[in-house]
């Protein structure tokens, strides 16, 4: 279900494996229970969430006070988050910013609107991903449900293996929480987690891009046209 990435006295960072839910099921959270069993924690606090199909970095608080501080960082948008995705087609533009309100669509899906009253904001780069696919590095500035999946669909490149917004079956949904950077106790904490589950990550093009994106917070991101 997970791989332990880092242990701090106040928090844990794990690599959540794909197709593992972080949401409660019948008032139980199997993922948190499995982590606590390994680390010996009596109680863990979920600081943020990842979609079931999404793998990668997930932050867990080890006590109530730390959880409050870390959750406050997310609420104030003091956390930098970076995601990798593999899209099935060449996007309308190689890099840029996707901005728009998100509204409910059919079943469990969302759609991007042209209005910007309370918009989802996502910066992205893309490069060749091998076999005609595109590799995306995304930096969301808001935390909307399915935000990156909807954003990439809107630029014409649904994520491989995404059963809702994609158009290509794969051995998994190719969205991965790649990097986290956040302040804690006067210092910046930063973590990188290279995806290791899924055959499409293994192409030479993807590996080359990952070598160039080892410090995503230092890249020159496309300019934001709205305030964060």
Tab-separated table of C-alpha atoms in Angstrom:
chain	number	residue	atom	x	y	z
A	1	UNK	CA	0.000	0.000	0.000
A	2	UNK	CA	2.889	2.384	0.664
A	3	UNK	CA	6.626	2.885	1.053
A	4	UNK	CA	7.960	4.962	3.941
A	5	UNK	CA	9.980	7.905	2.608
A	6	UNK	CA	10.849	9.962	5.723
A	7	UNK	CA	10.208	9.968	9.469
A	8	UNK	CA	10.192	13.192	11.480
A	9	UNK	CA	9.207	13.275	15.173
A	10	UNK	CA	6.086	15.236	14.149
A	11	UNK	CA	5.215	13.899	10.705
A	12	UNK	CA	5.706	11.107	8.196
A	13	UNK	CA	6.127	11.243	4.438
A	14	UNK	CA	5.068	8.155	2.508
A	15	UNK	CA	4.954	7.107	-1.123
A	16	UNK	CA	1.360	5.976	-1.596
A	17	UNK	CA	1.144	3.228	-4.166
A	18	UNK	CA	-1.332	3.551	-7.063
A	19	UNK	CA	-4.907	2.274	-6.624
A	20	UNK	CA	-4.826	2.680	-2.844
A	21	UNK	CA	-7.590	4.804	-1.341
A	22	UNK	CA	-6.839	7.394	1.354
A	23	UNK	CA	-10.509	8.004	2.124
A	24	UNK	CA	-12.437	6.457	4.961
A	25	UNK	CA	-14.235	3.203	4.247
A	26	UNK	CA	-16.858	2.305	6.870
A	27	UNK	CA	-15.197	4.729	9.295
A	28	UNK	CA	-11.823	3.048	8.854
A	29	UNK	CA	-8.737	4.219	6.971
A	30	UNK	CA	-6.822	1.059	6.010
A	31	UNK	CA	-3.854	3.006	4.625
A	32	UNK	CA	-3.311	4.995	7.830
A	33	UNK	CA	-3.756	1.854	9.896
A	34	UNK	CA	-1.102	0.055	7.841
A	35	UNK	CA	1.350	2.950	8.205
A	36	UNK	CA	0.734	3.205	11.954
A	37	UNK	CA	1.349	-0.506	12.350
A	38	UNK	CA	4.763	-0.148	10.709
A	39	UNK	CA	5.828	3.018	12.540
A	40	UNK	CA	4.281	2.279	15.929
A	41	UNK	CA	2.094	5.400	15.983
A	42	UNK	CA	-1.164	5.193	17.935
A	43	UNK	CA	-2.869	7.751	15.696
A	44	UNK	CA	-1.963	9.435	12.416
A	45	UNK	CA	-3.548	12.508	10.846
A	46	UNK	CA	-4.166	12.861	7.126
A	47	UNK	CA	-2.869	16.321	6.138
A	48	UNK	CA	-3.972	16.257	2.479
A	49	UNK	CA	-5.370	13.730	0.010
A	50	UNK	CA	-4.512	11.987	-3.227
A	51	UNK	CA	-6.921	10.385	-5.681
A	52	UNK	CA	-7.038	6.607	-5.527
A	53	UNK	CA	-5.226	6.226	-8.868
A	54	UNK	CA	-2.537	8.767	-7.906
A	55	UNK	CA	0.720	7.532	-6.410
A	56	UNK	CA	3.403	9.512	-4.640
A	57	UNK	CA	4.102	11.754	-1.695
A	58	UNK	CA	1.550	11.929	1.099
A	59	UNK	CA	2.098	13.822	4.352
A	60	UNK	CA	0.804	12.439	7.658
A	61	UNK	CA	0.845	14.167	11.039
A	62	UNK	CA	2.028	12.174	14.072
A	63	UNK	CA	0.324	14.347	16.686
A	64	UNK	CA	-2.606	16.756	16.838
A	65	UNK	CA	-0.516	19.938	17.192
A	66	UNK	CA	1.743	19.141	14.229
A	67	UNK	CA	-1.271	18.156	12.142
A	68	UNK	CA	-2.863	21.534	12.864
A	69	UNK	CA	0.283	23.421	11.814
A	70	UNK	CA	0.794	21.363	8.661
A	71	UNK	CA	-2.869	21.545	7.672
A	72	UNK	CA	-2.655	25.305	8.131
A	73	UNK	CA	0.211	25.412	5.631
A	74	UNK	CA	-2.011	23.748	3.040
A	75	UNK	CA	-4.947	26.024	3.852
A	76	UNK	CA	-2.760	29.121	3.383
A	77	UNK	CA	-1.224	27.615	0.231
A	78	UNK	CA	2.253	27.762	1.723
A	79	UNK	CA	2.946	24.282	0.321
A	80	UNK	CA	4.498	23.779	-3.106
A	81	UNK	CA	3.216	20.612	-4.783
A	82	UNK	CA	4.493	19.099	-8.026
A	83	UNK	CA	2.960	16.241	-9.983
A	84	UNK	CA	4.063	14.113	-12.910
A	85	UNK	CA	1.594	12.820	-15.464
A	86	UNK	CA	1.777	10.982	-18.764
A	87	UNK	CA	-0.689	12.239	-21.346
A	88	UNK	CA	-1.795	10.336	-24.404
A	89	UNK	CA	-1.610	13.132	-26.972
A	90	UNK	CA	0.360	16.251	-27.824
A	91	UNK	CA	-1.236	19.162	-25.912
A	92	UNK	CA	-2.538	22.338	-27.481
A	93	UNK	CA	0.457	24.129	-25.951
A	94	UNK	CA	3.699	22.711	-24.572
A	95	UNK	CA	3.630	24.792	-21.401
A	96	UNK	CA	1.427	27.345	-19.742
A	97	UNK	CA	-1.222	27.909	-17.110
A	98	UNK	CA	-4.709	26.403	-16.984
A	99	UNK	CA	-7.179	28.647	-15.141
A	100	UNK	CA	-10.922	28.217	-14.762
A	101	UNK	CA	-13.762	27.353	-12.454
A	102	UNK	CA	-14.570	23.658	-12.073
A	103	UNK	CA	-18.134	22.384	-12.011
A	104	UNK	CA	-19.752	18.986	-11.672
A	105	UNK	CA	-20.263	17.091	-14.891
A	106	UNK	CA	-21.533	13.570	-15.532
A	107	UNK	CA	-21.333	10.896	-12.854
A	108	UNK	CA	-18.205	11.507	-10.737
A	109	UNK	CA	-16.431	13.812	-13.193
A	110	UNK	CA	-15.729	17.533	-13.279
A	111	UNK	CA	-15.319	19.995	-16.134
A	112	UNK	CA	-13.376	23.220	-16.620
A	113	UNK	CA	-15.336	26.414	-17.260
A	114	UNK	CA	-14.199	29.660	-18.875
A	115	UNK	CA	-15.333	31.643	-15.822
A	116	UNK	CA	-12.822	32.523	-13.109
A	117	UNK	CA	-14.867	33.282	-9.987
A	118	UNK	CA	-13.097	30.686	-7.804
A	119	UNK	CA	-10.741	29.135	-10.328
A	120	UNK	CA	-8.487	26.113	-10.277
A	121	UNK	CA	-4.975	27.241	-11.213
A	122	UNK	CA	-2.369	24.851	-12.625
A	123	UNK	CA	1.003	25.626	-14.197
A	124	UNK	CA	2.581	22.968	-16.381
A	125	UNK	CA	5.512	21.980	-18.572
A	126	UNK	CA	5.437	19.123	-21.045
A	127	UNK	CA	8.014	17.185	-23.005
A	128	UNK	CA	8.233	13.992	-25.056
A	129	UNK	CA	7.249	10.933	-23.025
A	130	UNK	CA	8.038	8.210	-25.563
A	131	UNK	CA	5.839	6.397	-28.069
A	132	UNK	CA	3.920	9.543	-28.973
A	133	UNK	CA	2.910	10.336	-25.394
A	134	UNK	CA	3.714	13.479	-23.386
A	135	UNK	CA	5.228	13.792	-19.940
A	136	UNK	CA	3.839	16.644	-17.850
A	137	UNK	CA	5.218	18.361	-14.777
A	138	UNK	CA	2.365	20.209	-13.068
A	139	UNK	CA	2.278	22.709	-10.227
A	140	UNK	CA	-1.240	23.227	-8.861
A	141	UNK	CA	-1.874	26.399	-6.865
A	142	UNK	CA	-5.300	25.294	-5.679
A	143	UNK	CA	-6.530	21.988	-4.332
A	144	UNK	CA	-9.650	21.229	-6.352
A	145	UNK	CA	-10.909	17.669	-6.797
A	146	UNK	CA	-9.444	16.075	-9.966
A	147	UNK	CA	-7.759	19.402	-10.761
A	148	UNK	CA	-4.750	18.149	-12.735
A	149	UNK	CA	-6.738	15.441	-14.504
A	150	UNK	CA	-9.271	18.024	-15.707
A	151	UNK	CA	-6.565	20.569	-16.597
A	152	UNK	CA	-4.674	18.149	-18.847
A	153	UNK	CA	-7.889	16.975	-20.465
A	154	UNK	CA	-8.655	20.631	-21.227
A	155	UNK	CA	-5.380	21.053	-23.153
A	156	UNK	CA	-6.124	17.931	-25.170
A	157	UNK	CA	-3.997	15.324	-23.410
A	158	UNK	CA	-5.941	13.088	-21.035
A	159	UNK	CA	-3.835	11.018	-18.651
A	160	UNK	CA	-2.978	7.450	-19.681
A	161	UNK	CA	-4.954	4.934	-17.642
A	162	UNK	CA	-7.390	7.545	-16.282
A	163	UNK	CA	-10.761	5.808	-16.532
A	164	UNK	CA	-12.734	9.065	-16.202
A	165	UNK	CA	-10.832	11.683	-18.215
A	166	UNK	CA	-8.363	9.658	-20.283
A	167	UNK	CA	-8.788	7.862	-23.575
A	168	UNK	CA	-6.173	5.121	-23.280
A	169	UNK	CA	-6.081	2.039	-21.077
A	170	UNK	CA	-2.838	1.366	-19.196
A	171	UNK	CA	-1.488	-0.707	-16.323
A	172	UNK	CA	-2.271	2.190	-13.949
A	173	UNK	CA	-3.419	5.805	-13.930
A	174	UNK	CA	-0.293	7.827	-14.732
A	175	UNK	CA	-0.483	10.637	-12.179
A	176	UNK	CA	2.170	10.845	-9.456
A	177	UNK	CA	2.747	13.273	-6.577
A	178	UNK	CA	6.401	13.907	-7.349
A	179	UNK	CA	7.602	16.622	-4.965
A	180	UNK	CA	6.572	18.533	-1.841
A	181	UNK	CA	8.067	21.639	-0.293
A	182	UNK	CA	6.716	23.281	2.858
A	183	UNK	CA	7.841	25.305	5.895
A	184	UNK	CA	7.994	23.717	9.341
A	185	UNK	CA	9.519	25.097	12.521
A	186	UNK	CA	11.408	27.807	10.678
A	187	UNK	CA	12.905	25.544	8.022
A	188	UNK	CA	11.929	24.421	4.553
A	189	UNK	CA	11.282	20.700	4.176
A	190	UNK	CA	11.478	19.321	0.650
A	191	UNK	CA	10.987	15.831	-0.719
A	192	UNK	CA	11.254	14.155	-4.117
A	193	UNK	CA	9.747	10.770	-4.975
A	194	UNK	CA	10.571	9.299	-8.389
A	195	UNK	CA	7.741	7.078	-9.695
A	196	UNK	CA	8.691	3.418	-9.727
A	197	UNK	CA	5.404	1.623	-10.431
A	198	UNK	CA	4.197	1.539	-14.020
A	199	UNK	CA	5.887	0.623	-17.281
A	200	UNK	CA	5.333	3.984	-19.007
A	201	UNK	CA	7.617	5.762	-16.510
A	202	UNK	CA	10.546	3.661	-17.721
A	203	UNK	CA	11.035	5.163	-21.210
A	204	UNK	CA	14.319	6.904	-21.983
A	205	UNK	CA	12.466	10.179	-22.625
A	206	UNK	CA	10.820	10.139	-19.200
A	207	UNK	CA	14.055	9.260	-17.434
A	208	UNK	CA	15.889	12.097	-19.199
A	209	UNK	CA	13.210	14.597	-18.182
A	210	UNK	CA	13.327	13.440	-14.564
A	211	UNK	CA	17.056	14.120	-14.534
A	212	UNK	CA	16.309	17.689	-15.616
A	213	UNK	CA	13.455	18.136	-13.124
A	214	UNK	CA	15.237	17.093	-9.939
A	215	UNK	CA	14.570	20.480	-8.296
A	216	UNK	CA	11.148	21.516	-9.636
A	217	UNK	CA	10.874	24.483	-7.235
A	218	UNK	CA	13.886	26.072	-8.973
A	219	UNK	CA	12.454	25.926	-12.512
A	220	UNK	CA	11.294	29.031	-14.344
A	221	UNK	CA	7.558	28.350	-14.338
A	222	UNK	CA	5.095	29.916	-16.792
A	223	UNK	CA	3.886	33.269	-15.513
A	224	UNK	CA	0.696	33.339	-13.497
A	225	UNK	CA	-1.935	35.752	-14.753
A	226	UNK	CA	-3.933	35.688	-11.514
A	227	UNK	CA	-3.064	35.960	-7.858
A	228	UNK	CA	-2.479	32.674	-6.087
